[in-house]
Short mmCIF file of C-alpha atoms in Angstrom, two decimals:
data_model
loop_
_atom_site.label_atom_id
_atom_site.label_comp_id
_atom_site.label_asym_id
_atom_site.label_seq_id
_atom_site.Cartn_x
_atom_site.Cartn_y
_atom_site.Cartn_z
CA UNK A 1 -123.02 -62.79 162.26
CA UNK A 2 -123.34 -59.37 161.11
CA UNK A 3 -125.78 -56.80 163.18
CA UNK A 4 -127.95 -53.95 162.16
CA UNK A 5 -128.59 -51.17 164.08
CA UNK A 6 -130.86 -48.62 163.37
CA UNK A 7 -131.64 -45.22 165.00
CA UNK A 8 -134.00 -44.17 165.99
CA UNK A 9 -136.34 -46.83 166.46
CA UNK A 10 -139.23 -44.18 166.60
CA UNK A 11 -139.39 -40.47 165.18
CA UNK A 12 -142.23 -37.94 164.49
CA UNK A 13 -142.10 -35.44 162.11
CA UNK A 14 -144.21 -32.89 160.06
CA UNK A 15 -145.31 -32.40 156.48
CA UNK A 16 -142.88 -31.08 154.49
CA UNK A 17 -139.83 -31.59 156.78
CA UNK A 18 -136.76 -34.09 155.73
CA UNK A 19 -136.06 -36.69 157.90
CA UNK A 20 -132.91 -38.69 157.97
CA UNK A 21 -132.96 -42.77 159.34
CA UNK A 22 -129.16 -44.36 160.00
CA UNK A 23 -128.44 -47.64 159.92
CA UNK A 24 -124.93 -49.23 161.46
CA UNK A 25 -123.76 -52.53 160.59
CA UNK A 26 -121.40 -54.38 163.10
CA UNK A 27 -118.97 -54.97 160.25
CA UNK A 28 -117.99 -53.66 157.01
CA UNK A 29 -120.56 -54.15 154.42
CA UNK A 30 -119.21 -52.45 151.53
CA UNK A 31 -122.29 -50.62 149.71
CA UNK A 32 -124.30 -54.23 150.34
CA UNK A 33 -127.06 -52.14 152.02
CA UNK A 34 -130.75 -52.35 151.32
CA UNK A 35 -133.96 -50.27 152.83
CA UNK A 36 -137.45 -51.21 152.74
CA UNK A 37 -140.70 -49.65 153.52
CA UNK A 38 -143.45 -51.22 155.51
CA UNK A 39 -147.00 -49.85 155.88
CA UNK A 40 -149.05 -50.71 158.76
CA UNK A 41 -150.66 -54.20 157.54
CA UNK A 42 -148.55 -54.81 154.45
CA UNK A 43 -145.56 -56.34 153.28
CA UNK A 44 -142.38 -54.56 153.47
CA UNK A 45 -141.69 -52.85 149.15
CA UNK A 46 -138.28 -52.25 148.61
CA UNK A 47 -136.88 -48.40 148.13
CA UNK A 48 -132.83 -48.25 147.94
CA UNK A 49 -130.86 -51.01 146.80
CA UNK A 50 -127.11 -51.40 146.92
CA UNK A 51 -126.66 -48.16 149.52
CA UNK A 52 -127.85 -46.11 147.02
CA UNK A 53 -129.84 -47.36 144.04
CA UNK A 54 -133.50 -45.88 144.43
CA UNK A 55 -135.56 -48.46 142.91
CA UNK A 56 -137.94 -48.17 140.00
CA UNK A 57 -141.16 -46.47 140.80
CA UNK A 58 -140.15 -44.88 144.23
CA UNK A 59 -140.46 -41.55 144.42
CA UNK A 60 -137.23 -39.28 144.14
CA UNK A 61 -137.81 -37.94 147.73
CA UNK A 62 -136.19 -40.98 148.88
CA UNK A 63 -132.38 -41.29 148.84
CA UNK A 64 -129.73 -43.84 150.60
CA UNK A 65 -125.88 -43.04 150.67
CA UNK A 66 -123.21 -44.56 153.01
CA UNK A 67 -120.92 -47.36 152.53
CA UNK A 68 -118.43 -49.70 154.86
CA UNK A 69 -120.93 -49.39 157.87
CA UNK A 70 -122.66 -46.17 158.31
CA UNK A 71 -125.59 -45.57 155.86
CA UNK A 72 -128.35 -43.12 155.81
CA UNK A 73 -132.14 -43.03 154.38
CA UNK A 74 -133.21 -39.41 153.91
CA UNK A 75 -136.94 -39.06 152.84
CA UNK A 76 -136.83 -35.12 151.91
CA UNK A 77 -140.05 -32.99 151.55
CA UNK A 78 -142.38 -35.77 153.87
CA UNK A 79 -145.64 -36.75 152.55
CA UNK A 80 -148.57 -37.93 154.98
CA UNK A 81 -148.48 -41.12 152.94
CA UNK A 82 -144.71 -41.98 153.76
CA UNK A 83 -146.01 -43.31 157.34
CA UNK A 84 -144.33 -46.36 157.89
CA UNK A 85 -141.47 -48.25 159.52
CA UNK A 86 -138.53 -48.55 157.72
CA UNK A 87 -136.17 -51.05 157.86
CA UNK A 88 -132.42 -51.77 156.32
CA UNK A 89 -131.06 -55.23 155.16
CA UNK A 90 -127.58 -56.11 154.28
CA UNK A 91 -126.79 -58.61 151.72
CA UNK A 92 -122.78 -59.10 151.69
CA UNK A 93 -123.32 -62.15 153.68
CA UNK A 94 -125.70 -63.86 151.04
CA UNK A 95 -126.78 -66.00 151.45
CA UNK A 96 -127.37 -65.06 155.07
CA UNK A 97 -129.41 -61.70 155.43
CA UNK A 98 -129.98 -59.37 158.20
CA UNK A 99 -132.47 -56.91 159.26
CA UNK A 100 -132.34 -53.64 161.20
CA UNK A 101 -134.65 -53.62 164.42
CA UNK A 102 -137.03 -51.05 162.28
CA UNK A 103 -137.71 -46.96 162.26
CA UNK A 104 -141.32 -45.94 162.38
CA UNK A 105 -142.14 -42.66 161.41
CA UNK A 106 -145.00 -40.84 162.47
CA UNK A 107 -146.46 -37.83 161.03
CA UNK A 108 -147.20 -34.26 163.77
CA UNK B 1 -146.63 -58.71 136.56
CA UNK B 2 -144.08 -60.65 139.03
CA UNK B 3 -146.82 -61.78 141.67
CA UNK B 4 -146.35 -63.94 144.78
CA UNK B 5 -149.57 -65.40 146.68
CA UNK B 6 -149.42 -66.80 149.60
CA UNK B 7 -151.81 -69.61 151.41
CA UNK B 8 -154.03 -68.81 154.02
CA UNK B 9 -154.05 -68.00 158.00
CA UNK B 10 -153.27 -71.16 159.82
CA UNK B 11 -154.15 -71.87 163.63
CA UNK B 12 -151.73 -74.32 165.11
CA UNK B 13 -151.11 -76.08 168.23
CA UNK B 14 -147.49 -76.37 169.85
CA UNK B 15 -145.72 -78.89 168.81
CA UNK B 16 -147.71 -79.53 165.13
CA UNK B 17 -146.53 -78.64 161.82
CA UNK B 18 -147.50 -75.58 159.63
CA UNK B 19 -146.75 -75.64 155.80
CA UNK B 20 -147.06 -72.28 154.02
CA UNK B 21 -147.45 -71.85 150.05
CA UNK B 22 -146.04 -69.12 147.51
CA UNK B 23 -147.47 -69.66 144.07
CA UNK B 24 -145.26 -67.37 141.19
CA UNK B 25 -146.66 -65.83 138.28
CA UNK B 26 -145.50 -63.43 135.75
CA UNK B 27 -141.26 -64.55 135.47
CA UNK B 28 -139.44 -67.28 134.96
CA UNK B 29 -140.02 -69.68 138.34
CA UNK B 30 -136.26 -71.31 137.91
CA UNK B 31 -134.48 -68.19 137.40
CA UNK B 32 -134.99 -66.40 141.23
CA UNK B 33 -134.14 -67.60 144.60
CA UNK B 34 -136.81 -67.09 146.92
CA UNK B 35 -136.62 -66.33 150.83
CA UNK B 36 -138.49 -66.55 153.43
CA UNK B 37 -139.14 -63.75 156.06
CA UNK B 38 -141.23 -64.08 159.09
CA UNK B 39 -142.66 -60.86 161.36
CA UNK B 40 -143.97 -61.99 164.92
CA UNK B 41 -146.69 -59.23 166.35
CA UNK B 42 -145.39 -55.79 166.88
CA UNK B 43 -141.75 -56.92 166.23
CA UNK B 44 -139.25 -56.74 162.89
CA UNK B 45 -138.18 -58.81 160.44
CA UNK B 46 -136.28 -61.96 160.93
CA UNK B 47 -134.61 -63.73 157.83
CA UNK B 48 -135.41 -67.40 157.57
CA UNK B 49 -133.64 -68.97 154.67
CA UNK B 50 -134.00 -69.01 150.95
CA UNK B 51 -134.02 -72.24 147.91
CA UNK B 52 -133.23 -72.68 144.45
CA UNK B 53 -136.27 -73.01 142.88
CA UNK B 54 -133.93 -74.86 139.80
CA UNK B 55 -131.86 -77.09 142.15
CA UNK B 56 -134.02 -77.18 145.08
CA UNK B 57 -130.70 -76.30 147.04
CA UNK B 58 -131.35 -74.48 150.37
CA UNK B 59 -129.93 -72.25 153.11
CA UNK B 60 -131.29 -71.40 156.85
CA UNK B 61 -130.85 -69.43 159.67
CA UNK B 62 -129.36 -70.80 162.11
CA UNK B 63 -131.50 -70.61 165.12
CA UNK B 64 -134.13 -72.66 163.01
CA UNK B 65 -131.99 -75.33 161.06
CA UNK B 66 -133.46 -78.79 162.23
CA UNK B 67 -137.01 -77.20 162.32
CA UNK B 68 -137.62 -75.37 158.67
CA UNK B 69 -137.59 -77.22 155.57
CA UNK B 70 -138.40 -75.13 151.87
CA UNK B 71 -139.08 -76.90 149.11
CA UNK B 72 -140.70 -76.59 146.03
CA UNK B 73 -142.73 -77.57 143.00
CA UNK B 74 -141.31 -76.34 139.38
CA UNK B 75 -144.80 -77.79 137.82
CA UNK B 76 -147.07 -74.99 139.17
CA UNK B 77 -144.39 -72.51 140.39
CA UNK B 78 -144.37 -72.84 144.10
CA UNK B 79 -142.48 -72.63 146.98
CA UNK B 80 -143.45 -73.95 150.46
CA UNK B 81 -142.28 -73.20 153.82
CA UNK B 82 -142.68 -75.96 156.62
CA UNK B 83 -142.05 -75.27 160.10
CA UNK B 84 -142.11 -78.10 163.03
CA UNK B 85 -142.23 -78.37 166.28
CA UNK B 86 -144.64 -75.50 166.75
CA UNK B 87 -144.16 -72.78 170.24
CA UNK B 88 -146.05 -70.16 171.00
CA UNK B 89 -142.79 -67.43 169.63
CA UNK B 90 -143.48 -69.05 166.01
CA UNK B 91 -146.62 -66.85 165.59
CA UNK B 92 -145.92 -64.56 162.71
CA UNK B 93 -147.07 -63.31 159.71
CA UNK B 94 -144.47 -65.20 157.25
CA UNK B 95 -143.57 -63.83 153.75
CA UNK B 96 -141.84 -64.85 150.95
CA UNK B 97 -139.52 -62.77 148.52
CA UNK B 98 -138.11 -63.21 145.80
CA UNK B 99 -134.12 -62.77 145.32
CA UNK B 100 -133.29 -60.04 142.53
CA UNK B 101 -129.75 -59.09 141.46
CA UNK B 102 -126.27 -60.46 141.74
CA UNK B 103 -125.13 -61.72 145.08
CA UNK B 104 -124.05 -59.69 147.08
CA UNK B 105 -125.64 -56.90 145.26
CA UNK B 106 -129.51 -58.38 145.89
CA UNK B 107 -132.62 -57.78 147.81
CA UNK B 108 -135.87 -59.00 147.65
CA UNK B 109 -138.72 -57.97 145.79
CA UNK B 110 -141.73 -58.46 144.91
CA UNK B 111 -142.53 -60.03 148.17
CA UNK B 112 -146.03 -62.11 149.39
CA UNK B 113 -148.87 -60.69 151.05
CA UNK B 114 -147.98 -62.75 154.22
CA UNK B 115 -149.90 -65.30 155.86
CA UNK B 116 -150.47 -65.41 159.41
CA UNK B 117 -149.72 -68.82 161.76
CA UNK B 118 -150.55 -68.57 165.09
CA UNK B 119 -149.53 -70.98 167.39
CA UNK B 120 -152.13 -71.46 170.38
CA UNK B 121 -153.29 -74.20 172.69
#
Protein backbone atom coordinates (compact mmCIF):
# COMPACT_ATOMS: atom_id res chain seq x y z
CA UNK A 1 0.00 0.00 0.00
CA UNK A 2 1.14 3.36 -0.71
CA UNK A 3 1.61 5.99 2.41
CA UNK A 4 1.16 9.67 2.75
CA UNK A 5 3.00 11.70 4.81
CA UNK A 6 2.44 15.09 5.47
CA UNK A 7 4.39 17.79 7.38
CA UNK A 8 3.65 19.44 9.48
CA UNK A 9 0.70 18.12 11.00
CA UNK A 10 0.09 21.60 12.69
CA UNK A 11 1.39 25.22 11.68
CA UNK A 12 0.40 28.83 12.64
CA UNK A 13 0.87 31.60 10.62
CA UNK A 14 -0.14 35.31 10.03
CA UNK A 15 -2.17 37.31 7.55
CA UNK A 16 -0.51 37.92 4.64
CA UNK A 17 2.39 35.42 5.01
CA UNK A 18 2.83 32.27 2.45
CA UNK A 19 2.84 29.11 3.87
CA UNK A 20 4.08 25.99 2.23
CA UNK A 21 2.40 22.17 3.29
CA UNK A 22 4.58 18.92 1.84
CA UNK A 23 3.29 15.86 1.30
CA UNK A 24 5.63 12.49 0.75
CA UNK A 25 4.33 9.44 -0.70
CA UNK A 26 6.10 6.07 0.17
CA UNK A 27 6.36 5.35 -3.55
CA UNK A 28 6.43 6.99 -6.78
CA UNK A 29 3.21 8.53 -7.69
CA UNK A 30 3.92 10.22 -10.80
CA UNK A 31 1.91 13.70 -10.72
CA UNK A 32 -1.26 11.39 -9.26
CA UNK A 33 -1.43 13.87 -6.33
CA UNK A 34 -4.53 15.57 -5.04
CA UNK A 35 -5.12 18.31 -2.03
CA UNK A 36 -8.21 19.11 -0.33
CA UNK A 37 -9.40 21.66 2.06
CA UNK A 38 -11.43 20.97 5.12
CA UNK A 39 -13.12 23.61 7.32
CA UNK A 40 -13.88 22.93 10.81
CA UNK A 41 -17.46 21.11 10.48
CA UNK A 42 -17.54 20.59 6.72
CA UNK A 43 -16.68 18.30 4.13
CA UNK A 44 -13.32 18.30 2.72
CA UNK A 45 -13.68 20.75 -1.28
CA UNK A 46 -11.10 19.87 -3.49
CA UNK A 47 -8.19 22.62 -4.48
CA UNK A 48 -5.23 20.98 -6.72
CA UNK A 49 -5.77 18.12 -8.81
CA UNK A 50 -3.20 16.07 -10.65
CA UNK A 51 -0.02 17.79 -8.54
CA UNK A 52 -0.82 20.81 -10.00
CA UNK A 53 -4.19 21.57 -11.58
CA UNK A 54 -5.89 24.34 -9.30
CA UNK A 55 -9.43 23.56 -9.64
CA UNK A 56 -12.22 25.77 -10.89
CA UNK A 57 -13.32 28.40 -8.49
CA UNK A 58 -10.29 28.23 -6.02
CA UNK A 59 -8.62 31.11 -5.59
CA UNK A 60 -5.15 31.64 -7.41
CA UNK A 61 -3.36 31.94 -3.99
CA UNK A 62 -3.34 28.30 -3.95
CA UNK A 63 -0.75 26.34 -5.95
CA UNK A 64 0.53 22.47 -5.89
CA UNK A 65 3.80 21.39 -7.79
CA UNK A 66 5.90 18.20 -7.21
CA UNK A 67 5.84 14.96 -8.90
CA UNK A 68 7.36 11.16 -8.26
CA UNK A 69 6.96 11.64 -4.39
CA UNK A 70 7.64 14.99 -3.01
CA UNK A 71 4.80 17.55 -3.57
CA UNK A 72 4.10 20.87 -2.12
CA UNK A 73 0.79 23.09 -1.38
CA UNK A 74 1.78 26.75 -1.12
CA UNK A 75 -1.19 29.05 -0.10
CA UNK A 76 0.63 32.60 -0.82
CA UNK A 77 -0.71 35.95 0.60
CA UNK A 78 -2.95 33.96 3.70
CA UNK A 79 -6.40 35.00 4.21
CA UNK A 80 -8.17 34.60 7.76
CA UNK A 81 -10.69 32.50 5.85
CA UNK A 82 -8.07 29.82 4.59
CA UNK A 83 -8.24 28.20 8.28
CA UNK A 84 -8.44 24.72 7.78
CA UNK A 85 -6.70 21.35 7.64
CA UNK A 86 -5.47 20.32 4.57
CA UNK A 87 -5.05 17.12 3.40
CA UNK A 88 -3.35 15.29 0.12
CA UNK A 89 -4.72 12.13 -1.69
CA UNK A 90 -3.03 10.09 -4.27
CA UNK A 91 -4.88 8.42 -6.94
CA UNK A 92 -2.23 6.20 -9.05
CA UNK A 93 -3.45 3.28 -7.18
CA UNK A 94 -7.21 3.72 -8.27
CA UNK A 95 -8.99 2.28 -7.44
CA UNK A 96 -7.40 2.24 -4.00
CA UNK A 97 -6.92 5.88 -2.53
CA UNK A 98 -4.91 7.24 0.22
CA UNK A 99 -4.95 10.10 2.49
CA UNK A 100 -2.28 12.20 4.20
CA UNK A 101 -2.61 12.28 8.14
CA UNK A 102 -3.84 16.16 7.63
CA UNK A 103 -2.13 19.91 8.10
CA UNK A 104 -4.15 22.36 10.09
CA UNK A 105 -3.38 25.77 9.80
CA UNK A 106 -4.03 28.26 12.24
CA UNK A 107 -4.06 31.89 11.85
CA UNK A 108 -1.52 34.38 14.71
CA UNK B 1 -25.72 21.88 -9.72
CA UNK B 2 -23.88 18.35 -8.99
CA UNK B 3 -25.39 17.84 -5.35
CA UNK B 4 -24.92 14.87 -3.01
CA UNK B 5 -27.27 14.52 0.23
CA UNK B 6 -26.70 12.38 2.61
CA UNK B 7 -29.21 10.55 5.30
CA UNK B 8 -29.32 11.43 8.70
CA UNK B 9 -27.23 10.91 12.15
CA UNK B 10 -27.62 7.36 13.19
CA UNK B 11 -27.06 5.99 16.89
CA UNK B 12 -26.01 2.40 16.83
CA UNK B 13 -25.21 -0.31 19.13
CA UNK B 14 -22.05 -2.68 18.64
CA UNK B 15 -22.56 -5.27 16.75
CA UNK B 16 -25.90 -3.79 14.60
CA UNK B 17 -25.93 -2.57 11.19
CA UNK B 18 -25.89 1.10 9.91
CA UNK B 19 -26.98 1.87 6.24
CA UNK B 20 -26.11 5.37 5.00
CA UNK B 21 -27.82 7.13 1.81
CA UNK B 22 -26.37 9.55 -0.99
CA UNK B 23 -29.14 10.79 -3.22
CA UNK B 24 -27.49 12.59 -6.75
CA UNK B 25 -28.89 15.39 -8.47
CA UNK B 26 -27.79 17.66 -11.16
CA UNK B 27 -25.42 14.89 -13.61
CA UNK B 28 -25.79 11.94 -15.09
CA UNK B 29 -26.11 9.16 -11.98
CA UNK B 30 -24.43 6.22 -14.33
CA UNK B 31 -21.65 8.20 -15.58
CA UNK B 32 -19.45 8.76 -11.97
CA UNK B 33 -18.08 6.35 -9.56
CA UNK B 34 -18.79 7.27 -6.19
CA UNK B 35 -16.60 6.63 -2.91
CA UNK B 36 -17.00 6.51 0.28
CA UNK B 37 -14.86 8.35 2.95
CA UNK B 38 -15.29 8.09 6.61
CA UNK B 39 -13.65 10.75 9.41
CA UNK B 40 -13.74 9.30 13.09
CA UNK B 41 -13.63 12.41 15.81
CA UNK B 42 -10.59 14.55 15.71
CA UNK B 43 -8.82 12.16 13.24
CA UNK B 44 -8.29 12.20 9.09
CA UNK B 45 -9.66 10.73 6.38
CA UNK B 46 -9.78 7.08 5.71
CA UNK B 47 -10.80 5.78 2.14
CA UNK B 48 -13.49 3.14 2.20
CA UNK B 49 -14.26 1.90 -1.25
CA UNK B 50 -16.10 3.17 -4.25
CA UNK B 51 -19.14 1.39 -6.95
CA UNK B 52 -20.24 1.72 -10.34
CA UNK B 53 -23.29 3.29 -10.13
CA UNK B 54 -23.87 1.62 -14.03
CA UNK B 55 -22.59 -1.90 -13.17
CA UNK B 56 -22.99 -1.90 -9.54
CA UNK B 57 -19.28 -3.25 -9.54
CA UNK B 58 -17.37 -2.44 -6.29
CA UNK B 59 -13.99 -2.04 -4.60
CA UNK B 60 -12.96 -1.85 -0.67
CA UNK B 61 -10.39 -1.26 1.58
CA UNK B 62 -9.03 -3.82 2.86
CA UNK B 63 -9.24 -3.61 6.55
CA UNK B 64 -13.15 -3.50 6.02
CA UNK B 65 -13.85 -6.12 3.16
CA UNK B 66 -16.31 -8.71 4.81
CA UNK B 67 -18.00 -5.80 6.77
CA UNK B 68 -18.97 -2.89 4.01
CA UNK B 69 -21.24 -3.51 1.28
CA UNK B 70 -22.24 -0.26 -1.41
CA UNK B 71 -24.85 -0.60 -3.47
CA UNK B 72 -27.15 1.32 -5.27
CA UNK B 73 -30.42 2.34 -6.85
CA UNK B 74 -30.22 3.83 -10.64
CA UNK B 75 -34.21 4.66 -10.23
CA UNK B 76 -33.78 7.63 -7.81
CA UNK B 77 -29.98 8.12 -8.07
CA UNK B 78 -28.59 6.71 -4.91
CA UNK B 79 -25.90 5.16 -3.40
CA UNK B 80 -25.87 3.43 0.03
CA UNK B 81 -23.21 2.51 2.33
CA UNK B 82 -23.84 -0.48 4.84
CA UNK B 83 -21.55 -1.24 7.52
CA UNK B 84 -21.91 -4.48 9.97
CA UNK B 85 -20.79 -5.64 12.81
CA UNK B 86 -20.79 -2.29 14.54
CA UNK B 87 -17.51 -1.28 17.38
CA UNK B 88 -17.16 1.54 19.09
CA UNK B 89 -13.87 2.77 16.33
CA UNK B 90 -16.76 2.82 13.53
CA UNK B 91 -18.03 6.22 14.86
CA UNK B 92 -17.47 8.70 12.11
CA UNK B 93 -18.88 11.18 10.17
CA UNK B 94 -19.04 9.17 6.67
CA UNK B 95 -19.10 10.98 3.26
CA UNK B 96 -19.56 10.19 -0.07
CA UNK B 97 -17.75 11.64 -3.28
CA UNK B 98 -18.09 11.45 -6.34
CA UNK B 99 -15.15 10.17 -8.79
CA UNK B 100 -14.22 12.93 -11.52
CA UNK B 101 -11.57 12.47 -14.23
CA UNK B 102 -9.66 9.66 -15.83
CA UNK B 103 -8.12 7.07 -13.60
CA UNK B 104 -5.39 7.68 -12.37
CA UNK B 105 -5.81 11.29 -13.02
CA UNK B 106 -9.17 11.60 -10.53
CA UNK B 107 -10.31 12.93 -7.27
CA UNK B 108 -13.40 13.42 -5.77
CA UNK B 109 -15.70 16.12 -5.87
CA UNK B 110 -18.53 17.34 -5.09
CA UNK B 111 -18.60 15.39 -1.94
CA UNK B 112 -21.78 14.86 0.84
CA UNK B 113 -22.38 16.82 3.77
CA UNK B 114 -21.53 13.73 5.96
CA UNK B 115 -23.64 11.95 8.27
CA UNK B 116 -22.63 11.04 11.60
CA UNK B 117 -22.95 7.12 13.11
CA UNK B 118 -22.03 6.70 16.40
CA UNK B 119 -21.64 3.52 17.76
CA UNK B 120 -22.55 3.37 21.65
CA UNK B 121 -23.92 0.90 24.13
Amino acid sequence: DIQMTQSPSSLSASVGDTVTITCRASQSISSYLNWYQQKPGKAPKVLIHDASSLQSGVPSRFSGSGSGTDFTLSISSLQPEDVATYYCQQSYSTPLHTFGQGTKLEIK
Amino acid sequence: QVQLVQSGAEVKKPGASVRVSCKASGYTFTDYYMHWVRQAPGQGLEWMGWINPKSGGTIYAQNLQGRVTLTRDTSITTVYLELSRLRSDDTAVYYCARDVGTPPENWFDPWGQGTLVTVSS
